[in-house]
Amino acid sequence: MQFESIKLLDETNSHRPGFYVRFKNVIVGFITLLATLTIFIKISQQHNSNTIIMELPVINTFETIKLDEYPNVNRLLFIGDVHGEYDTMTSLFEEMNYDSDTDMVILVGDFLTKGPDSLKVLDFLVDSIHKGNRNVRYVLGNNDIKVLVALINQDMENYSKESEFNPLNFNTEFNYVPKDPLKKIKQSHLKLANELGFKKLYELAKHSTVAFKIQRSNNDASHALFAVHAGLLPGNFINTTLNANDNELFIPSIDTLTEMKFVEQDNWSNTYKQLGMKDKKKKSNDIDATKKSLIKWYKLWDETKVEQTFNDNKKIQKNFDYDLLEFSEIINNITVVYGHDASSGLNIHNHTKGLDSGCTKGGQLSGLEFVWDPTNNKYIDTLYQVDCIKK
């Protein structure tokens, strides 16, 4: 309609050849002035607030690793929460006889913060990326995410509202900011983010994921391993129906994957990091947790609870059309390897393997080796630990 009006105006004034040209020049000049004014306002706002606008790429939430694409890999080495303890990590590698050519390493999150050498840990990961070494993998933990959020919120010390935070974007969840960021994202996270540098953290985010599924091959229905920082509920990242594709996975929230320790037995949509806040005046989703029927999430993977798990998934998932036997076979062929829960320490069960053994508090750094046993069609796992020095 706009172009028709301009054309009509030109025809109406055809006896004045310069009219349309002059009119067009006025419009173009006005638009240019408006654009220049907008840019000036943005620059002025940034100058006045000393804010540097930084953007990180959209972060992948979930990735499947098919081991038939890695014919040289013989072992899978899962490493617990490193927390910047680079020397301890390399000691654990030595204990495990790590071979970069034939071993795949997966860090289960919180590899940054707290310890003295976050930069060395980051360099190890980024150097592997630059060398094209796909045998080094990692999932993001809640502390790693805090560093990334701090990086893109350089002026956060002046924030008074949660809505002022620039968010991270995940491919399954846009505009993500951790709960209670004014309290939980600290100046120490910002200081570390700036020490690590935008370029390296950009590369980290670009090649990140929040959860891995590791399977033998595309058509292999045998045992699958999942790597995640905080935890995974039975049914997460499983196709909503038997005939579904990977676009129809049941996807949990970023909070569930990076913060969860407890879950409501009657409503798996509600997960919590802690049972309750010490200061009841501070509002948080965790306050109500003391009033709920909560259990540690990993207890839902108990083989005796498969029928309950099946019924709960039917309530939660749309188009859920498994029968109990089909669902049981899937659940019984999954092992979840995670970190995050240092208060529980090393926590090894049939289907869940918790590796946060409190390294930064003088505990151990734990690693779990998985080797495929073709005779028995299952993984054999072996635990390795090295002592950490309390700083």
mmCIF file of C-alpha atoms in Angstrom, residues 5-389:
data_model
loop_
_atom_site.group_PDB
_atom_site.id
_atom_site.type_symbol
_atom_site.label_atom_id
_atom_site.label_comp_id
_atom_site.label_asym_id
_atom_site.label_seq_id
_atom_site.Cartn_x
_atom_site.Cartn_y
_atom_site.Cartn_z
ATOM 1 C CA SER A 5 0.697 5.746 -2.575
ATOM 2 C CA ILE A 6 4.145 6.932 -3.630
ATOM 3 C CA LYS A 7 3.485 5.879 -7.211
ATOM 4 C CA LEU A 8 0.153 7.736 -7.222
ATOM 5 C CA LEU A 9 1.815 10.825 -5.804
ATOM 6 C CA ASP A 10 4.462 10.690 -8.542
ATOM 7 C CA GLU A 11 1.849 10.345 -11.293
ATOM 8 C CA THR A 12 -0.233 13.181 -9.867
ATOM 9 C CA ASN A 13 2.802 15.456 -9.964
ATOM 10 C CA SER A 14 4.196 14.218 -13.285
ATOM 11 C CA HIS A 15 4.138 17.784 -14.572
ATOM 12 C CA ARG A 16 6.714 18.562 -11.862
ATOM 13 C CA PRO A 17 9.626 16.138 -12.654
ATOM 14 C CA GLY A 18 11.675 17.073 -9.595
ATOM 15 C CA PHE A 19 8.885 16.667 -7.051
ATOM 16 C CA TYR A 20 9.219 12.913 -6.525
ATOM 17 C CA VAL A 21 13.021 13.111 -6.319
ATOM 18 C CA ARG A 22 12.827 15.868 -3.708
ATOM 19 C CA PHE A 23 10.145 13.986 -1.772
ATOM 20 C CA LYS A 24 12.231 10.771 -1.802
ATOM 21 C CA ASN A 25 15.322 12.646 -0.637
ATOM 22 C CA VAL A 26 13.392 14.122 2.287
ATOM 23 C CA ILE A 27 12.182 10.653 3.353
ATOM 24 C CA VAL A 28 15.644 9.085 3.027
ATOM 25 C CA GLY A 29 17.167 11.975 4.958
ATOM 26 C CA PHE A 30 14.617 11.611 7.728
ATOM 27 C CA ILE A 31 15.242 7.842 8.035
ATOM 28 C CA THR A 32 19.014 8.406 8.097
ATOM 29 C CA LEU A 33 18.642 11.059 10.791
ATOM 30 C CA LEU A 34 16.436 8.755 12.856
ATOM 31 C CA ALA A 35 18.919 5.853 12.570
ATOM 32 C CA THR A 36 21.831 8.133 13.506
ATOM 33 C CA LEU A 37 19.915 9.455 16.504
ATOM 34 C CA THR A 38 19.120 5.903 17.650
ATOM 35 C CA ILE A 39 22.791 4.871 17.432
ATOM 36 C CA PHE A 40 23.815 8.049 19.290
ATOM 37 C CA ILE A 41 21.344 7.293 22.099
ATOM 38 C CA LYS A 42 22.639 3.705 22.435
ATOM 39 C CA ILE A 43 26.273 4.870 22.484
ATOM 40 C CA SER A 44 25.389 7.554 25.019
ATOM 41 C CA GLN A 45 23.620 5.028 27.251
ATOM 42 C CA GLN A 46 26.603 2.675 27.110
ATOM 43 C CA HIS A 47 29.014 5.533 27.801
ATOM 44 C CA ASN A 48 27.014 6.810 30.758
ATOM 45 C CA SER A 49 26.669 3.348 32.308
ATOM 46 C CA ASN A 50 30.154 2.141 31.333
ATOM 47 C CA THR A 51 28.412 -0.988 30.041
ATOM 48 C CA ILE A 52 30.016 -3.149 27.373
ATOM 49 C CA ILE A 53 27.430 -5.144 25.456
ATOM 50 C CA MET A 54 28.625 -8.739 24.981
ATOM 51 C CA GLU A 55 26.699 -11.514 23.295
ATOM 52 C CA LEU A 56 27.313 -15.240 23.550
ATOM 53 C CA PRO A 57 26.080 -17.824 21.030
ATOM 54 C CA VAL A 58 22.986 -19.937 21.590
ATOM 55 C CA ILE A 59 24.087 -22.863 23.755
ATOM 56 C CA ASN A 60 23.217 -26.448 22.939
ATOM 57 C CA THR A 61 21.119 -28.216 25.585
ATOM 58 C CA PHE A 62 21.503 -31.813 24.463
ATOM 59 C CA GLU A 63 23.784 -33.833 22.220
ATOM 60 C CA THR A 64 24.053 -37.505 21.331
ATOM 61 C CA ILE A 65 27.488 -39.079 20.931
ATOM 62 C CA LYS A 66 27.499 -42.210 18.775
ATOM 63 C CA LEU A 67 30.614 -44.180 19.550
ATOM 64 C CA ASP A 68 30.711 -45.907 16.170
ATOM 65 C CA GLU A 69 31.815 -42.480 14.876
ATOM 66 C CA TYR A 70 34.843 -42.715 17.192
ATOM 67 C CA PRO A 71 36.461 -46.040 16.226
ATOM 68 C CA ASN A 72 39.680 -45.275 18.146
ATOM 69 C CA VAL A 73 37.932 -44.695 21.476
ATOM 70 C CA ASN A 74 38.304 -47.623 23.877
ATOM 71 C CA ARG A 75 37.451 -45.988 27.185
ATOM 72 C CA LEU A 76 35.079 -43.324 28.489
ATOM 73 C CA LEU A 77 36.494 -41.316 31.401
ATOM 74 C CA PHE A 78 33.978 -39.244 33.375
ATOM 75 C CA ILE A 79 35.534 -36.633 35.669
ATOM 76 C CA GLY A 80 33.773 -35.064 38.676
ATOM 77 C CA ASP A 81 33.641 -31.383 39.636
ATOM 78 C CA VAL A 82 37.154 -30.038 38.953
ATOM 79 C CA HIS A 83 36.462 -26.468 40.174
ATOM 80 C CA GLY A 84 39.672 -24.989 38.823
ATOM 81 C CA GLU A 85 41.915 -27.649 40.388
ATOM 82 C CA TYR A 86 43.976 -28.173 37.248
ATOM 83 C CA ASP A 87 46.935 -29.918 38.899
ATOM 84 C CA THR A 88 44.624 -32.359 40.664
ATOM 85 C CA MET A 89 42.851 -33.041 37.366
ATOM 86 C CA THR A 90 46.135 -33.886 35.652
ATOM 87 C CA SER A 91 47.066 -36.126 38.615
ATOM 88 C CA LEU A 92 43.780 -37.971 38.125
ATOM 89 C CA PHE A 93 44.544 -38.330 34.408
ATOM 90 C CA GLU A 94 47.878 -39.904 35.336
ATOM 91 C CA GLU A 95 46.164 -42.255 37.789
ATOM 92 C CA MET A 96 43.778 -43.327 35.032
ATOM 93 C CA ASN A 97 46.612 -43.723 32.475
ATOM 94 C CA TYR A 98 44.841 -41.245 30.237
ATOM 95 C CA ASP A 99 45.604 -41.569 26.518
ATOM 96 C CA SER A 100 44.260 -38.682 24.451
ATOM 97 C CA ASP A 101 44.153 -40.855 21.314
ATOM 98 C CA THR A 102 42.075 -43.744 22.677
ATOM 99 C CA ASP A 103 40.181 -42.229 25.630
ATOM 100 C CA MET A 104 37.205 -39.885 25.594
ATOM 101 C CA VAL A 105 37.117 -37.528 28.586
ATOM 102 C CA ILE A 106 33.829 -36.030 29.776
ATOM 103 C CA LEU A 107 33.864 -33.369 32.511
ATOM 104 C CA VAL A 108 30.505 -33.371 34.316
ATOM 105 C CA GLY A 109 30.383 -29.627 34.962
ATOM 106 C CA ASP A 110 31.618 -27.060 37.486
ATOM 107 C CA PHE A 111 35.118 -27.194 36.079
ATOM 108 C CA LEU A 112 35.450 -23.425 36.697
ATOM 109 C CA THR A 113 35.428 -21.297 39.917
ATOM 110 C CA LYS A 114 36.670 -21.844 43.485
ATOM 111 C CA GLY A 115 40.046 -23.439 42.697
ATOM 112 C CA PRO A 116 43.230 -21.549 41.707
ATOM 113 C CA ASP A 117 43.572 -22.580 38.062
ATOM 114 C CA SER A 118 40.285 -22.081 36.227
ATOM 115 C CA LEU A 119 42.233 -20.511 33.355
ATOM 116 C CA LYS A 120 44.379 -23.634 32.927
ATOM 117 C CA VAL A 121 41.277 -25.842 32.911
ATOM 118 C CA LEU A 122 39.629 -23.549 30.358
ATOM 119 C CA ASP A 123 42.788 -23.574 28.223
ATOM 120 C CA PHE A 124 42.764 -27.380 28.273
ATOM 121 C CA LEU A 125 39.207 -27.394 26.920
ATOM 122 C CA VAL A 126 39.646 -24.574 24.386
ATOM 123 C CA ASP A 127 42.955 -25.979 23.111
ATOM 124 C CA SER A 128 41.208 -29.307 22.523
ATOM 125 C CA ILE A 129 38.524 -27.474 20.541
ATOM 126 C CA HIS A 130 41.091 -25.653 18.404
ATOM 127 C CA LYS A 131 42.956 -28.899 17.717
ATOM 128 C CA GLY A 132 39.717 -30.539 16.608
ATOM 129 C CA ASN A 133 40.022 -33.098 19.413
ATOM 130 C CA ARG A 134 36.471 -34.335 19.855
ATOM 131 C CA ASN A 135 37.646 -36.799 22.497
ATOM 132 C CA VAL A 136 37.462 -34.055 25.136
ATOM 133 C CA ARG A 137 33.891 -33.152 26.104
ATOM 134 C CA TYR A 138 32.169 -31.278 28.910
ATOM 135 C CA VAL A 139 28.743 -30.321 30.189
ATOM 136 C CA LEU A 140 28.046 -26.982 31.844
ATOM 137 C CA GLY A 141 27.490 -26.832 35.586
ATOM 138 C CA ASN A 142 25.641 -24.180 37.557
ATOM 139 C CA ASN A 143 28.897 -22.405 38.475
ATOM 140 C CA ASP A 144 30.116 -22.387 34.869
ATOM 141 C CA ILE A 145 26.801 -20.817 33.864
ATOM 142 C CA LYS A 146 27.173 -18.116 36.535
ATOM 143 C CA VAL A 147 30.527 -17.143 35.023
ATOM 144 C CA LEU A 148 28.962 -16.891 31.543
ATOM 145 C CA VAL A 149 26.055 -14.802 32.859
ATOM 146 C CA ALA A 150 28.464 -12.510 34.712
ATOM 147 C CA LEU A 151 30.479 -12.049 31.506
ATOM 148 C CA ILE A 152 27.506 -10.535 29.668
ATOM 149 C CA ASN A 153 26.446 -8.406 32.651
ATOM 150 C CA GLN A 154 29.486 -6.226 33.232
ATOM 151 C CA ASP A 155 27.442 -3.596 35.058
ATOM 152 C CA MET A 156 25.592 -6.029 37.335
ATOM 153 C CA GLU A 157 26.787 -4.363 40.548
ATOM 154 C CA ASN A 158 24.333 -1.569 39.683
ATOM 155 C CA TYR A 159 21.387 -3.914 39.121
ATOM 156 C CA SER A 160 18.468 -3.810 41.540
ATOM 157 C CA LYS A 161 16.074 -6.156 39.706
ATOM 158 C CA GLU A 162 16.415 -9.637 38.228
ATOM 159 C CA SER A 163 14.904 -8.372 34.973
ATOM 160 C CA GLU A 164 17.980 -6.190 34.387
ATOM 161 C CA PHE A 165 20.181 -9.229 33.731
ATOM 162 C CA ASN A 166 21.075 -10.037 30.142
ATOM 163 C CA PRO A 167 20.126 -13.718 29.753
ATOM 164 C CA LEU A 168 21.787 -16.736 28.215
ATOM 165 C CA ASN A 169 19.984 -18.475 25.380
ATOM 166 C CA PHE A 170 19.827 -22.255 25.069
ATOM 167 C CA ASN A 171 18.349 -23.945 22.025
ATOM 168 C CA THR A 172 15.532 -25.340 24.191
ATOM 169 C CA GLU A 173 15.145 -22.391 26.575
ATOM 170 C CA PHE A 174 15.613 -18.739 25.673
ATOM 171 C CA ASN A 175 16.121 -15.865 28.124
ATOM 172 C CA TYR A 176 17.588 -18.037 30.862
ATOM 173 C CA VAL A 177 18.901 -16.464 34.049
ATOM 174 C CA PRO A 178 19.655 -18.618 37.124
ATOM 175 C CA LYS A 179 17.254 -18.262 40.045
ATOM 176 C CA ASP A 180 17.902 -15.366 42.420
ATOM 177 C CA PRO A 181 20.771 -13.892 40.341
ATOM 178 C CA LEU A 182 21.163 -10.775 42.488
ATOM 179 C CA LYS A 183 22.251 -13.021 45.335
ATOM 180 C CA LYS A 184 23.894 -15.953 43.557
ATOM 181 C CA ILE A 185 25.879 -14.271 40.769
ATOM 182 C CA LYS A 186 28.649 -12.460 42.588
ATOM 183 C CA GLN A 187 31.420 -10.034 41.786
ATOM 184 C CA SER A 188 33.838 -12.961 42.118
ATOM 185 C CA HIS A 189 32.117 -14.562 39.095
ATOM 186 C CA LEU A 190 32.521 -11.329 37.129
ATOM 187 C CA LYS A 191 36.166 -10.974 38.165
ATOM 188 C CA LEU A 192 36.879 -14.539 37.043
ATOM 189 C CA ALA A 193 34.952 -14.057 33.783
ATOM 190 C CA ASN A 194 37.092 -11.050 32.893
ATOM 191 C CA GLU A 195 40.289 -12.881 33.833
ATOM 192 C CA LEU A 196 39.316 -15.783 31.570
ATOM 193 C CA GLY A 197 38.416 -13.398 28.765
ATOM 194 C CA PHE A 198 35.543 -13.050 26.336
ATOM 195 C CA LYS A 199 37.224 -14.870 23.452
ATOM 196 C CA LYS A 200 37.873 -18.098 25.357
ATOM 197 C CA LEU A 201 34.505 -18.087 27.112
ATOM 198 C CA TYR A 202 32.805 -17.493 23.758
ATOM 199 C CA GLU A 203 34.536 -20.613 22.403
ATOM 200 C CA LEU A 204 33.541 -22.524 25.528
ATOM 201 C CA ALA A 205 29.885 -21.537 25.132
ATOM 202 C CA LYS A 206 29.883 -22.198 21.384
ATOM 203 C CA HIS A 207 30.943 -25.821 21.878
ATOM 204 C CA SER A 208 29.041 -26.423 25.123
ATOM 205 C CA THR A 209 26.150 -28.658 25.925
ATOM 206 C CA VAL A 210 24.201 -29.233 29.130
ATOM 207 C CA ALA A 211 23.653 -32.976 28.731
ATOM 208 C CA PHE A 212 25.130 -35.819 26.684
ATOM 209 C CA LYS A 213 23.713 -39.157 25.683
ATOM 210 C CA ILE A 214 26.418 -41.651 24.734
ATOM 211 C CA GLN A 215 25.325 -44.721 22.803
ATOM 212 C CA ARG A 216 27.139 -47.451 20.922
ATOM 213 C CA SER A 217 25.623 -46.643 17.535
ATOM 214 C CA ASN A 218 22.568 -45.105 15.943
ATOM 215 C CA ASN A 219 20.730 -48.432 15.836
ATOM 216 C CA ASP A 220 22.054 -49.863 19.090
ATOM 217 C CA ALA A 221 19.385 -50.276 21.765
ATOM 218 C CA SER A 222 21.894 -51.477 24.365
ATOM 219 C CA HIS A 223 22.997 -49.533 27.412
ATOM 220 C CA ALA A 224 23.163 -45.724 27.119
ATOM 221 C CA LEU A 225 25.202 -43.389 29.312
ATOM 222 C CA PHE A 226 24.040 -39.867 30.140
ATOM 223 C CA ALA A 227 26.351 -37.111 31.372
ATOM 224 C CA VAL A 228 24.814 -34.139 33.169
ATOM 225 C CA HIS A 229 25.872 -31.844 35.978
ATOM 226 C CA ALA A 230 23.037 -31.955 38.530
ATOM 227 C CA GLY A 231 20.785 -34.819 37.543
ATOM 228 C CA LEU A 232 18.254 -36.381 35.220
ATOM 229 C CA LEU A 233 14.777 -37.735 35.852
ATOM 230 C CA PRO A 234 13.642 -41.060 34.382
ATOM 231 C CA GLY A 235 12.022 -40.246 31.050
ATOM 232 C CA ASN A 236 14.088 -37.103 30.343
ATOM 233 C CA PHE A 237 15.535 -37.030 26.809
ATOM 234 C CA ILE A 238 13.506 -40.100 25.848
ATOM 235 C CA ASN A 239 11.284 -39.942 22.776
ATOM 236 C CA THR A 240 7.709 -39.101 23.668
ATOM 237 C CA THR A 241 6.548 -42.054 21.577
ATOM 238 C CA LEU A 242 8.207 -45.149 20.162
ATOM 239 C CA ASN A 243 7.978 -43.703 16.655
ATOM 240 C CA ALA A 244 9.149 -40.200 17.552
ATOM 241 C CA ASN A 245 12.310 -38.567 16.254
ATOM 242 C CA ASP A 246 14.884 -36.529 18.139
ATOM 243 C CA ASN A 247 12.746 -33.408 17.748
ATOM 244 C CA GLU A 248 10.173 -34.987 20.042
ATOM 245 C CA LEU A 249 12.333 -35.709 23.064
ATOM 246 C CA PHE A 250 11.001 -34.892 26.518
ATOM 247 C CA ILE A 251 13.295 -31.984 27.409
ATOM 248 C CA PRO A 252 13.853 -30.923 31.039
ATOM 249 C CA SER A 253 14.581 -27.342 32.099
ATOM 250 C CA ILE A 254 18.088 -25.907 32.403
ATOM 251 C CA ASP A 255 17.498 -25.517 36.157
ATOM 252 C CA THR A 256 16.704 -29.227 36.442
ATOM 253 C CA LEU A 257 19.870 -30.209 34.593
ATOM 254 C CA THR A 258 22.228 -27.851 36.419
ATOM 255 C CA GLU A 259 20.735 -27.174 39.873
ATOM 256 C CA MET A 260 18.475 -30.070 40.915
ATOM 257 C CA LYS A 261 19.030 -32.140 44.047
ATOM 258 C CA PHE A 262 15.437 -32.807 45.119
ATOM 259 C CA VAL A 263 12.182 -33.442 43.279
ATOM 260 C CA GLU A 264 8.552 -33.526 44.393
ATOM 261 C CA GLN A 265 7.350 -37.106 44.355
ATOM 262 C CA ASP A 266 3.915 -36.083 43.105
ATOM 263 C CA ASN A 267 4.996 -33.473 40.576
ATOM 264 C CA TRP A 268 8.292 -33.942 38.781
ATOM 265 C CA SER A 269 7.933 -30.531 37.172
ATOM 266 C CA ASN A 270 9.083 -29.034 40.482
ATOM 267 C CA THR A 271 12.734 -29.582 41.315
ATOM 268 C CA TYR A 272 14.827 -27.945 44.018
ATOM 269 C CA LYS A 273 18.450 -27.427 44.910
ATOM 270 C CA GLN A 274 17.864 -27.397 48.656
ATOM 271 C CA LEU A 275 15.188 -28.291 51.199
ATOM 272 C CA GLY A 276 14.609 -24.739 52.407
ATOM 273 C CA MET A 277 16.107 -21.303 52.811
ATOM 274 C CA LYS A 278 17.770 -20.396 56.111
ATOM 275 C CA ASP A 279 16.356 -16.889 55.858
ATOM 276 C CA LYS A 280 12.593 -17.282 55.439
ATOM 277 C CA LYS A 281 12.234 -13.587 54.581
ATOM 278 C CA LYS A 282 14.033 -14.113 51.297
ATOM 279 C CA LYS A 283 11.614 -15.267 48.666
ATOM 280 C CA SER A 284 12.690 -18.242 46.604
ATOM 281 C CA ASN A 285 11.133 -21.282 45.000
ATOM 282 C CA ASP A 286 13.182 -23.302 47.475
ATOM 283 C CA ILE A 287 11.267 -21.927 50.493
ATOM 284 C CA ASP A 288 8.166 -23.990 49.724
ATOM 285 C CA ALA A 289 10.288 -27.102 49.416
ATOM 286 C CA THR A 290 10.067 -27.739 53.178
ATOM 287 C CA LYS A 291 6.300 -28.155 52.795
ATOM 288 C CA LYS A 292 6.499 -30.656 49.977
ATOM 289 C CA SER A 293 7.063 -34.376 49.823
ATOM 290 C CA LEU A 294 10.596 -34.325 48.448
ATOM 291 C CA ILE A 295 13.122 -37.019 47.689
ATOM 292 C CA LYS A 296 16.579 -37.003 46.170
ATOM 293 C CA TRP A 297 16.086 -37.287 42.412
ATOM 294 C CA TYR A 298 18.356 -40.324 42.010
ATOM 295 C CA LYS A 299 16.038 -42.439 44.172
ATOM 296 C CA LEU A 300 13.530 -42.388 41.308
ATOM 297 C CA TRP A 301 15.934 -44.615 39.355
ATOM 298 C CA ASP A 302 15.472 -47.467 41.830
ATOM 299 C CA GLU A 303 14.408 -50.584 39.896
ATOM 300 C CA THR A 304 11.605 -51.171 42.409
ATOM 301 C CA LYS A 305 10.001 -47.841 41.445
ATOM 302 C CA VAL A 306 9.729 -48.456 37.693
ATOM 303 C CA GLU A 307 5.936 -48.751 37.729
ATOM 304 C CA GLN A 308 5.572 -45.502 39.689
ATOM 305 C CA THR A 309 8.037 -43.858 37.297
ATOM 306 C CA PHE A 310 6.005 -45.127 34.352
ATOM 307 C CA ASN A 311 2.756 -43.696 35.757
ATOM 308 C CA ASP A 312 4.368 -40.341 36.569
ATOM 309 C CA ASN A 313 5.680 -40.028 33.012
ATOM 310 C CA LYS A 314 2.202 -40.717 31.654
ATOM 311 C CA LYS A 315 0.969 -37.744 33.698
ATOM 312 C CA ILE A 316 3.753 -35.402 32.604
ATOM 313 C CA GLN A 317 4.451 -36.225 28.958
ATOM 314 C CA LYS A 318 2.152 -35.514 26.067
ATOM 315 C CA ASN A 319 1.565 -38.347 23.581
ATOM 316 C CA PHE A 320 3.180 -40.853 25.945
ATOM 317 C CA ASP A 321 2.278 -44.226 24.400
ATOM 318 C CA TYR A 322 4.760 -46.737 25.872
ATOM 319 C CA ASP A 323 3.532 -49.735 27.772
ATOM 320 C CA LEU A 324 5.171 -50.641 31.083
ATOM 321 C CA LEU A 325 7.442 -53.324 29.601
ATOM 322 C CA GLU A 326 8.759 -51.040 26.839
ATOM 323 C CA PHE A 327 9.417 -48.238 29.293
ATOM 324 C CA SER A 328 11.102 -50.577 31.790
ATOM 325 C CA GLU A 329 13.517 -51.823 29.133
ATOM 326 C CA ILE A 330 14.530 -48.256 28.289
ATOM 327 C CA ILE A 331 15.003 -47.156 31.909
ATOM 328 C CA ASN A 332 16.911 -50.288 32.878
ATOM 329 C CA ASN A 333 19.401 -49.634 30.061
ATOM 330 C CA ILE A 334 20.402 -46.151 31.250
ATOM 331 C CA THR A 335 23.165 -44.938 33.565
ATOM 332 C CA VAL A 336 23.360 -41.265 34.593
ATOM 333 C CA VAL A 337 26.782 -39.845 35.537
ATOM 334 C CA TYR A 338 26.664 -36.503 37.341
ATOM 335 C CA GLY A 339 28.418 -34.167 39.809
ATOM 336 C CA HIS A 340 27.068 -31.170 41.757
ATOM 337 C CA ASP A 341 26.057 -32.837 45.038
ATOM 338 C CA ALA A 342 29.206 -32.611 47.174
ATOM 339 C CA SER A 343 27.129 -32.897 50.355
ATOM 340 C CA SER A 344 26.267 -36.489 49.371
ATOM 341 C CA GLY A 345 29.865 -37.226 48.380
ATOM 342 C CA LEU A 346 30.716 -40.126 46.108
ATOM 343 C CA ASN A 347 27.310 -41.654 45.426
ATOM 344 C CA ILE A 348 27.361 -44.799 43.281
ATOM 345 C CA HIS A 349 24.199 -46.774 42.463
ATOM 346 C CA ASN A 350 23.143 -49.087 39.642
ATOM 347 C CA HIS A 351 21.676 -46.379 37.418
ATOM 348 C CA THR A 352 23.195 -43.197 38.870
ATOM 349 C CA LYS A 353 26.841 -42.354 39.561
ATOM 350 C CA GLY A 354 27.524 -39.196 41.591
ATOM 351 C CA LEU A 355 31.140 -38.032 41.280
ATOM 352 C CA ASP A 356 31.328 -34.793 43.279
ATOM 353 C CA SER A 357 33.505 -35.867 46.198
ATOM 354 C CA GLY A 358 34.315 -32.389 47.508
ATOM 355 C CA CYS A 359 37.717 -31.719 45.985
ATOM 356 C CA THR A 360 37.793 -28.000 46.825
ATOM 357 C CA LYS A 361 37.108 -28.791 50.490
ATOM 358 C CA GLY A 362 40.006 -31.198 50.760
ATOM 359 C CA GLY A 363 38.160 -34.312 49.607
ATOM 360 C CA GLN A 364 38.938 -36.259 46.448
ATOM 361 C CA LEU A 365 38.607 -35.700 42.729
ATOM 362 C CA SER A 366 36.803 -38.715 41.314
ATOM 363 C CA GLY A 367 36.860 -40.278 37.871
ATOM 364 C CA LEU A 368 34.825 -43.185 36.543
ATOM 365 C CA GLU A 369 36.075 -45.349 33.681
ATOM 366 C CA PHE A 370 33.611 -47.188 31.429
ATOM 367 C CA VAL A 371 34.783 -49.989 29.135
ATOM 368 C CA TRP A 372 32.405 -51.956 26.922
ATOM 369 C CA ASP A 373 32.247 -55.701 27.555
ATOM 370 C CA PRO A 374 30.995 -57.269 24.284
ATOM 371 C CA THR A 375 30.725 -60.734 25.821
ATOM 372 C CA ASN A 376 28.152 -59.660 28.395
ATOM 373 C CA ASN A 377 26.833 -56.733 26.341
ATOM 374 C CA LYS A 378 27.337 -54.172 29.098
ATOM 375 C CA TYR A 379 29.736 -51.563 30.451
ATOM 376 C CA ILE A 380 32.287 -52.365 33.140
ATOM 377 C CA ASP A 381 33.017 -49.335 35.326
ATOM 378 C CA THR A 382 36.077 -48.679 37.491
ATOM 379 C CA LEU A 383 36.462 -45.870 40.034
ATOM 380 C CA TYR A 384 39.620 -43.754 40.363
ATOM 381 C CA GLN A 385 40.283 -41.060 42.979
ATOM 382 C CA VAL A 386 43.106 -38.706 43.914
ATOM 383 C CA ASP A 387 43.367 -36.628 47.080
ATOM 384 C CA CYS A 388 42.892 -32.880 46.934
ATOM 385 C CA ILE A 389 44.689 -30.307 49.055
#
